[in-house]
PDB file of C-alpha atoms and ligand atoms in Angstrom:
ATOM      1  CA  UNK A  14      -8.539 -25.720   0.753  1.00  0.00           C
ATOM      2  CA  UNK A  15      -5.355 -25.837  -1.846  1.00  0.00           C
ATOM      3  CA  UNK A  16      -2.791 -28.297  -0.232  1.00  0.00           C
ATOM      4  CA  UNK A  17      -0.097 -24.979  -0.171  1.00  0.00           C
ATOM      5  CA  UNK A  18      -2.286 -23.150   2.288  1.00  0.00           C
ATOM      6  CA  UNK A  19      -1.100 -23.887   5.889  1.00  0.00           C
ATOM      7  CA  UNK A  20      -2.426 -21.818   8.512  1.00  0.00           C
ATOM      8  CA  UNK A  21       0.568 -20.662  10.988  1.00  0.00           C
ATOM      9  CA  UNK A  22      -0.357 -18.877  14.123  1.00  0.00           C
ATOM     10  CA  UNK A  23      -3.670 -18.096  14.451  1.00  0.00           C
ATOM     11  CA  UNK A  24      -4.694 -16.417  11.562  1.00  0.00           C
ATOM     12  CA  UNK A  25      -0.863 -16.598  10.368  1.00  0.00           C
ATOM     13  CA  UNK A  26      -1.378 -17.639   6.516  1.00  0.00           C
ATOM     14  CA  UNK A  27       1.574 -19.301   4.339  1.00  0.00           C
ATOM     15  CA  UNK A  28       0.715 -20.175   0.793  1.00  0.00           C
ATOM     16  CA  UNK A  29       2.763 -21.127  -2.551  1.00  0.00           C
ATOM     17  CA  UNK A  30       0.619 -18.471  -4.629  1.00  0.00           C
ATOM     18  CA  UNK A  31       1.154 -18.968  -8.487  1.00  0.00           C
ATOM     19  CA  UNK A  32       2.476 -15.858 -10.591  1.00  0.00           C
ATOM     20  CA  UNK A  33       0.124 -15.288 -13.502  1.00  0.00           C
ATOM     21  CA  UNK A  34       2.237 -12.234 -15.251  1.00  0.00           C
ATOM     22  CA  UNK A  35       4.929  -9.689 -14.141  1.00  0.00           C
ATOM     23  CA  UNK A  36       5.265  -7.543 -16.849  1.00  0.00           C
ATOM     24  CA  UNK A  37       7.752  -3.395 -16.284  1.00  0.00           C
ATOM     25  CA  UNK A  38       5.481  -0.632 -16.287  1.00  0.00           C
ATOM     26  CA  UNK A  39       7.687   1.663 -16.019  1.00  0.00           C
ATOM     27  CA  UNK A  40      11.578   1.746 -15.220  1.00  0.00           C
ATOM     28  CA  UNK A  41      12.241  -0.608 -12.760  1.00  0.00           C
ATOM     29  CA  UNK A  42       9.222  -0.841 -11.650  1.00  0.00           C
ATOM     30  CA  UNK A  43       7.151  -4.638 -11.802  1.00  0.00           C
ATOM     31  CA  UNK A  44       3.076  -5.535 -11.767  1.00  0.00           C
ATOM     32  CA  UNK A  45       3.415  -9.056 -10.524  1.00  0.00           C
ATOM     33  CA  UNK A  46       0.216 -10.589 -10.538  1.00  0.00           C
ATOM     34  CA  UNK A  47      -0.588 -13.479  -8.058  1.00  0.00           C
ATOM     35  CA  UNK A  48      -3.000 -16.130  -7.508  1.00  0.00           C
ATOM     36  CA  UNK A  49      -3.996 -18.312  -4.787  1.00  0.00           C
ATOM     37  CA  UNK A  50      -6.434 -19.005  -1.681  1.00  0.00           C
ATOM     38  CA  UNK A  51      -5.284 -16.363   0.173  1.00  0.00           C
ATOM     39  CA  UNK A  52      -6.435 -13.697  -2.361  1.00  0.00           C
ATOM     40  CA  UNK A  53      -9.978 -14.394  -0.518  1.00  0.00           C
ATOM     41  CA  UNK A  54      -8.759 -12.874   2.755  1.00  0.00           C
ATOM     42  CA  UNK A  55      -7.325 -10.015   1.405  1.00  0.00           C
ATOM     43  CA  UNK A  56      -8.247  -6.381   2.659  1.00  0.00           C
ATOM     44  CA  UNK A  57      -7.237  -2.861   1.097  1.00  0.00           C
ATOM     45  CA  UNK A  58      -4.058  -1.512   2.698  1.00  0.00           C
ATOM     46  CA  UNK A  59      -2.776  -5.047   3.763  1.00  0.00           C
ATOM     47  CA  UNK A  60       0.345  -5.952   2.587  1.00  0.00           C
ATOM     48  CA  UNK A  61       2.536  -9.566   1.555  1.00  0.00           C
ATOM     49  CA  UNK A  62       5.155 -10.635   2.969  1.00  0.00           C
ATOM     50  CA  UNK A  63       7.592 -12.266   0.693  1.00  0.00           C
ATOM     51  CA  UNK A  64       9.570 -15.275   0.386  1.00  0.00           C
ATOM     52  CA  UNK A  65      13.283 -14.364  -1.255  1.00  0.00           C
ATOM     53  CA  UNK A  66      13.548 -17.756  -3.511  1.00  0.00           C
ATOM     54  CA  UNK A  67      16.694 -17.721  -2.938  1.00  0.00           C
ATOM     55  CA  UNK A  68      18.614 -18.984   0.556  1.00  0.00           C
ATOM     56  CA  UNK A  69      20.953 -16.202   1.056  1.00  0.00           C
ATOM     57  CA  UNK A  70      17.930 -14.097   1.891  1.00  0.00           C
ATOM     58  CA  UNK A  71      16.609 -14.845   5.029  1.00  0.00           C
ATOM     59  CA  UNK A  72      13.921 -12.104   5.342  1.00  0.00           C
ATOM     60  CA  UNK A  73      10.863 -11.973   4.109  1.00  0.00           C
ATOM     61  CA  UNK A  74      10.188  -8.264   1.641  1.00  0.00           C
ATOM     62  CA  UNK A  75       7.089  -6.931   2.547  1.00  0.00           C
ATOM     63  CA  UNK A  76       4.962  -5.531  -0.340  1.00  0.00           C
ATOM     64  CA  UNK A  77       1.787  -4.019  -0.178  1.00  0.00           C
ATOM     65  CA  UNK A  78      -1.821  -5.638  -1.895  1.00  0.00           C
ATOM     66  CA  UNK A  79      -2.341  -3.046  -4.954  1.00  0.00           C
ATOM     67  CA  UNK A  80      -5.705  -4.553  -6.283  1.00  0.00           C
ATOM     68  CA  UNK A  81      -7.762  -7.478  -5.424  1.00  0.00           C
ATOM     69  CA  UNK A  82      -9.747  -9.776  -7.407  1.00  0.00           C
ATOM     70  CA  UNK A  83     -12.043 -12.103  -5.210  1.00  0.00           C
ATOM     71  CA  UNK A  84     -13.283 -13.913  -8.283  1.00  0.00           C
ATOM     72  CA  UNK A  85     -10.027 -14.641  -9.679  1.00  0.00           C
ATOM     73  CA  UNK A  86      -8.209 -15.284  -6.793  1.00  0.00           C
ATOM     74  CA  UNK A  87      -5.499 -12.867  -8.270  1.00  0.00           C
ATOM     75  CA  UNK A  88      -4.021 -10.098  -6.948  1.00  0.00           C
ATOM     76  CA  UNK A  89      -1.535  -7.153  -7.822  1.00  0.00           C
ATOM     77  CA  UNK A  90       1.026  -5.808  -6.138  1.00  0.00           C
ATOM     78  CA  UNK A  91       3.128  -3.085  -7.423  1.00  0.00           C
ATOM     79  CA  UNK A  92       6.592  -3.305  -6.574  1.00  0.00           C
ATOM     80  CA  UNK A  93      10.548  -1.024  -7.223  1.00  0.00           C
ATOM     81  CA  UNK A  94      13.594  -2.837  -7.540  1.00  0.00           C
ATOM     82  CA  UNK A  95      15.695  -1.245  -4.750  1.00  0.00           C
ATOM     83  CA  UNK A  96      18.117  -4.065  -3.572  1.00  0.00           C
ATOM     84  CA  UNK A  97      18.686  -7.719  -4.340  1.00  0.00           C
ATOM     85  CA  UNK A  98      15.244  -9.205  -3.237  1.00  0.00           C
ATOM     86  CA  UNK A  99      13.739  -7.082  -4.891  1.00  0.00           C
ATOM     87  CA  UNK A 100      15.832  -7.749  -7.901  1.00  0.00           C
ATOM     88  CA  UNK A 101      15.069 -11.458  -7.321  1.00  0.00           C
ATOM     89  CA  UNK A 102      11.422 -11.123  -7.865  1.00  0.00           C
ATOM     90  CA  UNK A 103      12.021  -9.369 -11.005  1.00  0.00           C
ATOM     91  CA  UNK A 104      13.656 -12.395 -12.080  1.00  0.00           C
ATOM     92  CA  UNK A 105      10.112 -14.791 -11.305  1.00  0.00           C
ATOM     93  CA  UNK A 106       8.210 -15.425 -14.325  1.00  0.00           C
ATOM     94  CA  UNK A 107       4.671 -16.594 -15.254  1.00  0.00           C
ATOM     95  CA  UNK A 108       3.793 -19.966 -14.282  1.00  0.00           C
ATOM     96  CA  UNK A 109       6.484 -19.713 -11.514  1.00  0.00           C
ATOM     97  CA  UNK A 110       4.919 -19.383  -7.460  1.00  0.00           C
ATOM     98  CA  UNK A 111       6.303 -17.943  -4.254  1.00  0.00           C
ATOM     99  CA  UNK A 112       6.078 -17.944  -1.033  1.00  0.00           C
ATOM    100  CA  UNK A 113       3.648 -15.819   0.165  1.00  0.00           C
ATOM    101  CA  UNK A 114       2.740 -14.993   3.845  1.00  0.00           C
ATOM    102  CA  UNK A 115      -0.165 -12.722   4.439  1.00  0.00           C
ATOM    103  CA  UNK A 116      -2.165 -11.049   4.034  1.00  0.00           C
ATOM    104  CA  UNK A 117      -0.395  -9.132   6.772  1.00  0.00           C
ATOM    105  CA  UNK A 118      -1.177  -5.723   8.988  1.00  0.00           C
ATOM    106  CA  UNK A 119      -5.075  -3.987   9.436  1.00  0.00           C
ATOM    107  CA  UNK A 120      -5.769  -2.687   6.380  1.00  0.00           C
ATOM    108  CA  UNK A 121      -7.522   0.999   5.043  1.00  0.00           C
ATOM    109  CA  UNK A 122     -10.945   1.594   7.165  1.00  0.00           C
ATOM    110  CA  UNK A 123     -13.053   2.083   3.994  1.00  0.00           C
ATOM    111  CA  UNK A 124     -16.398   1.662   6.214  1.00  0.00           C
ATOM    112  CA  UNK A 125     -19.792   3.762   6.387  1.00  0.00           C
ATOM    113  CA  UNK A 126     -18.613   5.910   3.325  1.00  0.00           C
ATOM    114  CA  UNK A 127     -20.965   5.869   0.438  1.00  0.00           C
ATOM    115  CA  UNK A 128     -22.037   8.463  -2.200  1.00  0.00           C
ATOM    116  CA  UNK A 129     -23.201  11.599   0.213  1.00  0.00           C
ATOM    117  CA  UNK A 130     -18.800  11.405   1.755  1.00  0.00           C
ATOM    118  CA  UNK A 131     -16.495  13.153  -0.140  1.00  0.00           C
ATOM    119  CA  UNK A 132     -12.350  11.822  -0.378  1.00  0.00           C
ATOM    120  CA  UNK A 133      -9.014  12.580  -1.134  1.00  0.00           C
ATOM    121  CA  UNK A 134      -6.662  10.086  -2.260  1.00  0.00           C
ATOM    122  CA  UNK A 135      -2.562  10.897  -1.615  1.00  0.00           C
ATOM    123  CA  UNK A 136      -0.117   9.169  -3.095  1.00  0.00           C
ATOM    124  CA  UNK A 137       3.556   9.685  -3.443  1.00  0.00           C
ATOM    125  CA  UNK A 138       5.948   7.109  -6.145  1.00  0.00           C
ATOM    126  CA  UNK A 139       6.001   3.731  -4.894  1.00  0.00           C
ATOM    127  CA  UNK A 140       3.322   4.622  -2.243  1.00  0.00           C
ATOM    128  CA  UNK A 141       0.689   5.264  -4.393  1.00  0.00           C
ATOM    129  CA  UNK A 142      -0.069   0.802  -5.525  1.00  0.00           C
ATOM    130  CA  UNK A 143      -2.106   0.244  -2.348  1.00  0.00           C
ATOM    131  CA  UNK A 144      -4.605   3.339  -3.048  1.00  0.00           C
ATOM    132  CA  UNK A 145      -5.719   1.889  -6.029  1.00  0.00           C
ATOM    133  CA  UNK A 146      -7.562  -0.941  -4.375  1.00  0.00           C
ATOM    134  CA  UNK A 147      -9.282   1.946  -1.628  1.00  0.00           C
ATOM    135  CA  UNK A 148     -10.332   3.730  -4.826  1.00  0.00           C
ATOM    136  CA  UNK A 149     -11.871   1.153  -6.179  1.00  0.00           C
ATOM    137  CA  UNK A 150     -13.428   0.503  -3.244  1.00  0.00           C
ATOM    138  CA  UNK A 151     -15.175   4.064  -2.696  1.00  0.00           C
ATOM    139  CA  UNK A 152     -15.826   4.245  -5.897  1.00  0.00           C
ATOM    140  CA  UNK A 153     -18.049   1.781  -6.675  1.00  0.00           C
ATOM    141  CA  UNK A 154     -20.221   2.439  -3.327  1.00  0.00           C
ATOM    142  CA  UNK A 155     -20.366   5.253  -5.101  1.00  0.00           C
ATOM    143  CA  UNK A 156     -17.741   7.947  -3.040  1.00  0.00           C
ATOM    144  CA  UNK A 157     -16.409  11.458  -4.376  1.00  0.00           C
ATOM    145  CA  UNK A 158     -12.719  11.124  -4.767  1.00  0.00           C
ATOM    146  CA  UNK A 159      -9.714  13.252  -5.639  1.00  0.00           C
ATOM    147  CA  UNK A 160      -6.449  11.491  -6.094  1.00  0.00           C
ATOM    148  CA  UNK A 161      -3.647  14.067  -5.961  1.00  0.00           C
ATOM    149  CA  UNK A 162      -0.154  12.134  -7.000  1.00  0.00           C
ATOM    150  CA  UNK A 163       3.201  13.146  -6.666  1.00  0.00           C
ATOM    151  CA  UNK A 164       6.020  11.910  -8.134  1.00  0.00           C
ATOM    152  CA  UNK A 165      10.001  12.396  -8.807  1.00  0.00           C
ATOM    153  CA  UNK A 166       9.589  12.981 -12.547  1.00  0.00           C
ATOM    154  CA  UNK A 167       7.375  11.739 -15.502  1.00  0.00           C
ATOM    155  CA  UNK A 168       9.082   8.339 -16.161  1.00  0.00           C
ATOM    156  CA  UNK A 169       8.323   7.553 -12.330  1.00  0.00           C
ATOM    157  CA  UNK A 170       4.548   8.016 -12.977  1.00  0.00           C
ATOM    158  CA  UNK A 171       2.728   4.826 -12.378  1.00  0.00           C
ATOM    159  CA  UNK A 172      -1.043   4.114 -12.270  1.00  0.00           C
ATOM    160  CA  UNK A 173      -2.603   7.650 -13.241  1.00  0.00           C
ATOM    161  CA  UNK A 174      -4.637   5.747 -15.997  1.00  0.00           C
ATOM    162  CA  UNK A 175      -6.150   3.318 -13.369  1.00  0.00           C
ATOM    163  CA  UNK A 176      -6.633   6.357 -10.785  1.00  0.00           C
ATOM    164  CA  UNK A 177      -8.647   8.194 -13.778  1.00  0.00           C
ATOM    165  CA  UNK A 178     -10.953   5.235 -13.433  1.00  0.00           C
ATOM    166  CA  UNK A 179     -12.077   5.899 -10.538  1.00  0.00           C
ATOM    167  CA  UNK A 180     -11.272   9.573  -9.658  1.00  0.00           C
ATOM    168  CA  UNK A 181     -10.204  13.213 -10.537  1.00  0.00           C
ATOM    169  CA  UNK A 182      -6.223  12.695 -10.683  1.00  0.00           C
ATOM    170  CA  UNK A 183      -4.369  15.540 -10.592  1.00  0.00           C
ATOM    171  CA  UNK A 184      -0.586  14.771 -10.532  1.00  0.00           C
ATOM    172  CA  UNK A 185       2.546  16.717  -9.117  1.00  0.00           C
ATOM    173  CA  UNK A 186       6.274  16.093 -10.797  1.00  0.00           C
ATOM    174  CA  UNK A 187       9.448  17.404  -8.616  1.00  0.00           C
ATOM    175  CA  UNK A 188      11.110  18.524 -11.144  1.00  0.00           C
ATOM    176  CA  UNK A 189       7.922  19.800 -13.193  1.00  0.00           C
ATOM    177  CA  UNK A 190       8.171  16.932 -15.896  1.00  0.00           C
ATOM    178  CA  UNK A 191       4.629  15.933 -15.627  1.00  0.00           C
ATOM    179  CA  UNK A 192       1.568  17.596 -14.255  1.00  0.00           C
ATOM    180  CA  UNK A 193       2.276  20.567 -12.336  1.00  0.00           C
ATOM    181  CA  UNK A 194       5.623  21.423 -10.485  1.00  0.00           C
ATOM    182  CA  UNK A 195       5.969  20.431  -7.247  1.00  0.00           C
ATOM    183  CA  UNK A 196       5.200  18.049  -4.281  1.00  0.00           C
ATOM    184  CA  UNK A 197       1.402  17.190  -3.205  1.00  0.00           C
ATOM    185  CA  UNK A 198       1.337  19.770  -0.405  1.00  0.00           C
ATOM    186  CA  UNK A 199       1.101  23.056  -3.571  1.00  0.00           C
ATOM    187  CA  UNK A 200      -2.239  20.756  -4.826  1.00  0.00           C
ATOM    188  CA  UNK A 201      -3.974  20.081  -1.536  1.00  0.00           C
ATOM    189  CA  UNK A 202      -3.697  24.016  -0.352  1.00  0.00           C
ATOM    190  CA  UNK A 203      -5.583  25.185  -2.802  1.00  0.00           C
ATOM    191  CA  UNK A 204      -8.228  22.554  -2.853  1.00  0.00           C
ATOM    192  CA  UNK A 205     -11.545  24.375  -1.299  1.00  0.00           C
ATOM    193  CA  UNK A 206     -13.432  20.391  -0.857  1.00  0.00           C
ATOM    194  CA  UNK A 207     -14.114  19.505   3.052  1.00  0.00           C
ATOM    195  CA  UNK A 208     -13.217  15.716   3.340  1.00  0.00           C
ATOM    196  CA  UNK A 209     -15.337  13.468   4.754  1.00  0.00           C
ATOM    197  CA  UNK A 210     -11.833  10.746   4.659  1.00  0.00           C
ATOM    198  CA  UNK A 211      -8.200  10.893   3.456  1.00  0.00           C
ATOM    199  CA  UNK A 212      -6.013   8.051   2.434  1.00  0.00           C
ATOM    200  CA  UNK A 213      -2.852   8.206   2.082  1.00  0.00           C
ATOM    201  CA  UNK A 214       0.764   6.499   1.655  1.00  0.00           C
ATOM    202  CA  UNK A 215       3.844   7.797   0.157  1.00  0.00           C
ATOM    203  CA  UNK A 216       7.325   9.293   1.219  1.00  0.00           C
ATOM    204  CA  UNK A 217       8.370   9.515   5.346  1.00  0.00           C
ATOM    205  CA  UNK A 218       8.644  13.419   3.943  1.00  0.00           C
ATOM    206  CA  UNK A 219       4.662  13.205   2.559  1.00  0.00           C
ATOM    207  CA  UNK A 220       3.809  10.998   5.809  1.00  0.00           C
ATOM    208  CA  UNK A 221       4.650  13.676   8.062  1.00  0.00           C
ATOM    209  CA  UNK A 222       2.993  16.473   5.899  1.00  0.00           C
ATOM    210  CA  UNK A 223      -0.334  15.037   6.107  1.00  0.00           C
ATOM    211  CA  UNK A 224      -0.251  14.093   9.481  1.00  0.00           C
ATOM    212  CA  UNK A 225       0.295  17.538   9.896  1.00  0.00           C
ATOM    213  CA  UNK A 226      -2.028  18.824   8.015  1.00  0.00           C
ATOM    214  CA  UNK A 227      -4.730  17.020   8.994  1.00  0.00           C
ATOM    215  CA  UNK A 228      -3.474  16.175  12.552  1.00  0.00           C
ATOM    216  CA  UNK A 229      -6.757  16.164  13.911  1.00  0.00           C
ATOM    217  CA  UNK A 230      -9.217  14.815  11.108  1.00  0.00           C
ATOM    218  CA  UNK A 231     -11.709  12.203  12.720  1.00  0.00           C
ATOM    219  CA  UNK A 232     -10.758  10.009   9.877  1.00  0.00           C
ATOM    220  CA  UNK A 233      -7.251  10.860   7.697  1.00  0.00           C
ATOM    221  CA  UNK A 234      -5.035   7.457   7.633  1.00  0.00           C
ATOM    222  CA  UNK A 235      -1.171   7.396   7.123  1.00  0.00           C
ATOM    223  CA  UNK A 236      -0.004   4.106   5.531  1.00  0.00           C
ATOM    224  CA  UNK A 237       3.696   4.211   6.718  1.00  0.00           C
ATOM    225  CA  UNK A 238       6.763   1.476   5.948  1.00  0.00           C
ATOM    226  CA  UNK A 239       9.084   0.353   8.101  1.00  0.00           C
ATOM    227  CA  UNK A 240      11.841  -1.738   8.168  1.00  0.00           C
ATOM    228  CA  UNK A 241      10.820  -5.308   9.219  1.00  0.00           C
ATOM    229  CA  UNK A 242      12.021  -8.728  10.351  1.00  0.00           C
ATOM    230  CA  UNK A 243       8.865 -10.701  11.235  1.00  0.00           C
ATOM    231  CA  UNK A 244       6.188  -9.027   9.656  1.00  0.00           C
ATOM    232  CA  UNK A 245       4.106 -10.787  11.948  1.00  0.00           C
ATOM    233  CA  UNK A 246       4.234  -9.028  15.753  1.00  0.00           C
ATOM    234  CA  UNK A 247       6.719 -11.104  17.135  1.00  0.00           C
ATOM    235  CA  UNK A 248      10.196  -9.310  17.263  1.00  0.00           C
ATOM    236  CA  UNK A 249       9.508  -5.646  17.383  1.00  0.00           C
ATOM    237  CA  UNK A 250      11.847  -4.549  14.800  1.00  0.00           C
ATOM    238  CA  UNK A 251       9.369  -1.916  13.851  1.00  0.00           C
ATOM    239  CA  UNK A 252       8.116  -0.153  16.268  1.00  0.00           C
ATOM    240  CA  UNK A 253       7.029   3.349  16.339  1.00  0.00           C
ATOM    241  CA  UNK A 254       6.209   5.663  19.359  1.00  0.00           C
ATOM    242  CA  UNK A 255       3.143   7.053  19.987  1.00  0.00           C
ATOM    243  CA  UNK A 256       2.339  10.833  21.474  1.00  0.00           C
ATOM    244  CA  UNK A 257       2.641  11.603  24.923  1.00  0.00           C
ATOM    245  CA  UNK A 258       3.895   8.274  25.736  1.00  0.00           C
ATOM    246  CA  UNK A 259       7.645   7.213  26.496  1.00  0.00           C
ATOM    247  CA  UNK A 260       6.669   3.157  27.194  1.00  0.00           C
ATOM    248  CA  UNK A 261       3.618   2.748  24.421  1.00  0.00           C
ATOM    249  CA  UNK A 262       4.712   1.896  20.766  1.00  0.00           C
ATOM    250  CA  UNK A 263       2.765   0.205  18.145  1.00  0.00           C
ATOM    251  CA  UNK A 264       4.210  -1.838  15.411  1.00  0.00           C
ATOM    252  CA  UNK A 265       3.512  -1.540  11.870  1.00  0.00           C
ATOM    253  CA  UNK A 266       3.172  -4.516  10.580  1.00  0.00           C
ATOM    254  CA  UNK A 267       0.960  -5.679  13.078  1.00  0.00           C
ATOM    255  CA  UNK A 268      -0.820  -2.908  14.453  1.00  0.00           C
ATOM    256  CA  UNK A 269      -0.718  -1.350  10.656  1.00  0.00           C
ATOM    257  CA  UNK A 270       0.719  -0.306   8.341  1.00  0.00           C
ATOM    258  CA  UNK A 271      -2.277   1.723   8.640  1.00  0.00           C
ATOM    259  CA  UNK A 272      -2.229   4.578  10.951  1.00  0.00           C
ATOM    260  CA  UNK A 273      -5.069   7.224  12.443  1.00  0.00           C
ATOM    261  CA  UNK A 274      -3.110  10.639  11.558  1.00  0.00           C
ATOM    262  CA  UNK A 275      -1.906  11.900  14.781  1.00  0.00           C
ATOM    263  CA  UNK A 276      -1.932   8.393  16.589  1.00  0.00           C
ATOM    264  CA  UNK A 277       1.947   8.114  15.996  1.00  0.00           C
ATOM    265  CA  UNK A 278       5.542  10.055  15.863  1.00  0.00           C
ATOM    266  CA  UNK A 279       6.856  10.083  12.148  1.00  0.00           C
TER     267      UNK A 279
HETATM  268  P1  FAD B 314      17.445  -4.435   0.334  1.00  0.00           P
HETATM  269  O1  FAD B 314      17.772  -3.214   0.583  1.00  0.00           O
HETATM  270  O2  FAD B 314      18.832  -5.344   0.148  1.00  0.00           O
HETATM  271  O3  FAD B 314      16.620  -4.581   1.353  1.00  0.00           O
HETATM  272  C1  FAD B 314      17.815  -4.736   2.334  1.00  0.00           C
HETATM  273  C2  FAD B 314      16.241  -5.068   3.577  1.00  0.00           C
HETATM  274  O4  FAD B 314      16.242  -3.953   4.000  1.00  0.00           O
HETATM  275  C3  FAD B 314      15.521  -6.067   3.515  1.00  0.00           C
HETATM  276  O5  FAD B 314      15.056  -6.803   4.640  1.00  0.00           O
HETATM  277  C4  FAD B 314      14.351  -5.318   2.843  1.00  0.00           C
HETATM  278  O6  FAD B 314      12.804  -5.981   3.336  1.00  0.00           O
HETATM  279  C5  FAD B 314      14.559  -3.662   4.078  1.00  0.00           C
HETATM  280  N1  FAD B 314      14.117  -2.550   3.079  1.00  0.00           N
HETATM  281  C6  FAD B 314      15.114  -1.631   2.580  1.00  0.00           C
HETATM  282  N2  FAD B 314      14.169  -1.270   1.937  1.00  0.00           N
HETATM  283  C7  FAD B 314      12.606  -0.988   2.714  1.00  0.00           C
HETATM  284  C8  FAD B 314      11.487  -0.309   2.734  1.00  0.00           C
HETATM  285  N3  FAD B 314      11.481   0.432   2.509  1.00  0.00           N
HETATM  286  N4  FAD B 314      10.796  -0.439   3.324  1.00  0.00           N
HETATM  287  C9  FAD B 314      10.857  -1.879   4.151  1.00  0.00           C
HETATM  288  N5  FAD B 314      11.826  -2.477   4.398  1.00  0.00           N
HETATM  289  C10 FAD B 314      12.770  -2.602   3.630  1.00  0.00           C
HETATM  290  N6  FAD B 314       7.795  -1.012  -1.815  1.00  0.00           N
HETATM  291  C11 FAD B 314       7.628  -1.628  -2.946  1.00  0.00           C
HETATM  292  O7  FAD B 314       8.277  -1.265  -4.285  1.00  0.00           O
HETATM  293  N7  FAD B 314       6.448  -1.673  -3.908  1.00  0.00           N
HETATM  294  C12 FAD B 314       4.851  -1.592  -1.862  1.00  0.00           C
HETATM  295  O8  FAD B 314       4.105  -1.721  -2.379  1.00  0.00           O
HETATM  296  C13 FAD B 314       5.682  -1.696  -0.994  1.00  0.00           C
HETATM  297  N8  FAD B 314       4.757  -1.705   0.096  1.00  0.00           N
HETATM  298  C14 FAD B 314       5.351  -1.862   1.332  1.00  0.00           C
HETATM  299  C15 FAD B 314       4.610  -2.347   2.239  1.00  0.00           C
HETATM  300  C16 FAD B 314       5.384  -2.444   3.911  1.00  0.00           C
HETATM  301  C17 FAD B 314       4.231  -2.725   4.484  1.00  0.00           C
HETATM  302  C18 FAD B 314       6.900  -2.188   3.595  1.00  0.00           C
HETATM  303  C19 FAD B 314       6.382  -1.517   5.493  1.00  0.00           C
HETATM  304  C20 FAD B 314       7.530  -1.782   2.980  1.00  0.00           C
HETATM  305  C21 FAD B 314       7.179  -2.152   1.425  1.00  0.00           C
HETATM  306  N9  FAD B 314       8.035  -1.583   1.027  1.00  0.00           N
HETATM  307  C22 FAD B 314       7.003  -1.693  -0.901  1.00  0.00           C
HETATM  308  C23 FAD B 314       9.635  -1.508   0.441  1.00  0.00           C
HETATM  309  C24 FAD B 314      10.332  -2.780   0.115  1.00  0.00           C
HETATM  310  O9  FAD B 314       9.047  -3.603   1.443  1.00  0.00           O
HETATM  311  C25 FAD B 314      11.350  -2.607  -0.049  1.00  0.00           C
HETATM  312  O10 FAD B 314      11.683  -2.253  -1.374  1.00  0.00           O
HETATM  313  C26 FAD B 314      11.985  -4.379  -0.069  1.00  0.00           C
HETATM  314  O11 FAD B 314      12.019  -4.662   1.176  1.00  0.00           O
HETATM  315  C27 FAD B 314      13.522  -3.944  -0.830  1.00  0.00           C
HETATM  316  O12 FAD B 314      13.698  -5.066  -0.330  1.00  0.00           O
HETATM  317  P2  FAD B 314      15.314  -5.560  -1.650  1.00  0.00           P
HETATM  318  O13 FAD B 314      16.246  -7.160  -0.697  1.00  0.00           O
HETATM  319  O14 FAD B 314      14.796  -5.961  -2.342  1.00  0.00           O
HETATM  320  O15 FAD B 314      16.465  -4.191  -0.872  1.00  0.00           O
HETATM  321 FE1  FES B 315       8.457  -8.305  13.533  1.00  0.00          FE
HETATM  322 FE2  FES B 315       7.182  -6.023  12.797  1.00  0.00          FE
HETATM  323  S1  FES B 315       8.734  -6.796  11.824  1.00  0.00           S
HETATM  324  S2  FES B 315       7.078  -6.946  14.672  1.00  0.00           S
END
C-alpha cells in the first residue's frame, strides 16, 4: 500500500493524493483530477473531505466525486469557488498533492438496473458533477437515461456534452439564455415516461421539488448538502430530521449524502 495512505478510525482513510490536472471549465468552476490508492474504494455519489492547505483553515471542505477511473487510479472533482477554501484549491498546480479524507458517505444505489430499465437524472448547477459517474455506470449496463439539467444561465452550464455521451440531455436555464427557459420542473412535468429510478443533486429548492414529486417512489434518490465539520459521523453538525420523529436524525456525512425521497425533512 502507498505509504501516504493510512487507515484511521476503521474505514476512514486519509491520503495525500497527487494533483494530475486542474483547469477552469466555466467562470469560477474548476475540474481537479486526483490520483491515488483511495480511488479503488470510490463509489458514485460519495464525496471527498479535502484539507485546505493553509493552517488558518481548520475544517476540511466536502466535494463530490464526479467521475472515477479505477484503471488509472484517478478521480475527477468539479467545484465552484465559494469562499477562501475553494479559492485556495483553485491555486493548486499539477504535481502538488492534497490531503484527502475519504471516500465519505454512502453513495447512490445503482444496483439491479439494466437495459430493461429507464432512469431519470436531475441535476442543478454545481450539483451536477456527482451525477456524471451515475450516468456513466448505468449507460455501461444499457440503462436508458433521460437527464434534465438546470442552471442559472448559459455561462454556468457544465457537463452537458459529457452527460450526452450516456443519455438524452435536456437543459434549462433560469434566464432562458440557453436551452429551455425556467427550472427543471418545466421539463419534468412534460416527461411521459415512467422511471424505474431517479437520481438527483442540486440546490435546496430543486431537492424539495424532487422530494415532493417523487415522495413515495421506491427508488428516487436525493444527494444533499449540509455544513459539515468532522465529515465522518462524529460531531452531528450536519443532521437532518426524519418525518414523524422528534428524536431520530440522519447525518448527511455518514448516513447520506444520498437519501431516498420521503426519508428526511427538507
Ligand atoms: P466558505 O463559505 O468560506 O466556507 C466556510 C465554511 O462553510 C467551510 O467550513 C465550508 O466547508 C462551509 N460551507 C460553505 N458552503 C458550503 C456548502 N454549500 N455545503 C457545505 N459546507 C459549506 N461544492 C462544489 O463546488 N462541488 C461539489 O462537488 C460539492 N460537493 C459537495 C458535497 C457535499 C456532501 C457537501 C456537503 C458540499 C459539497 N459542495 C460542493 C459544497 C462545498 O463543500 C462548499 O462550497 C465549500 O465547502 C465552500 O468552502 P469555502 O471555504 O470556499 O467557502
Ligand atoms: Fe460531523 Fe456530519 S459533519 S457528523
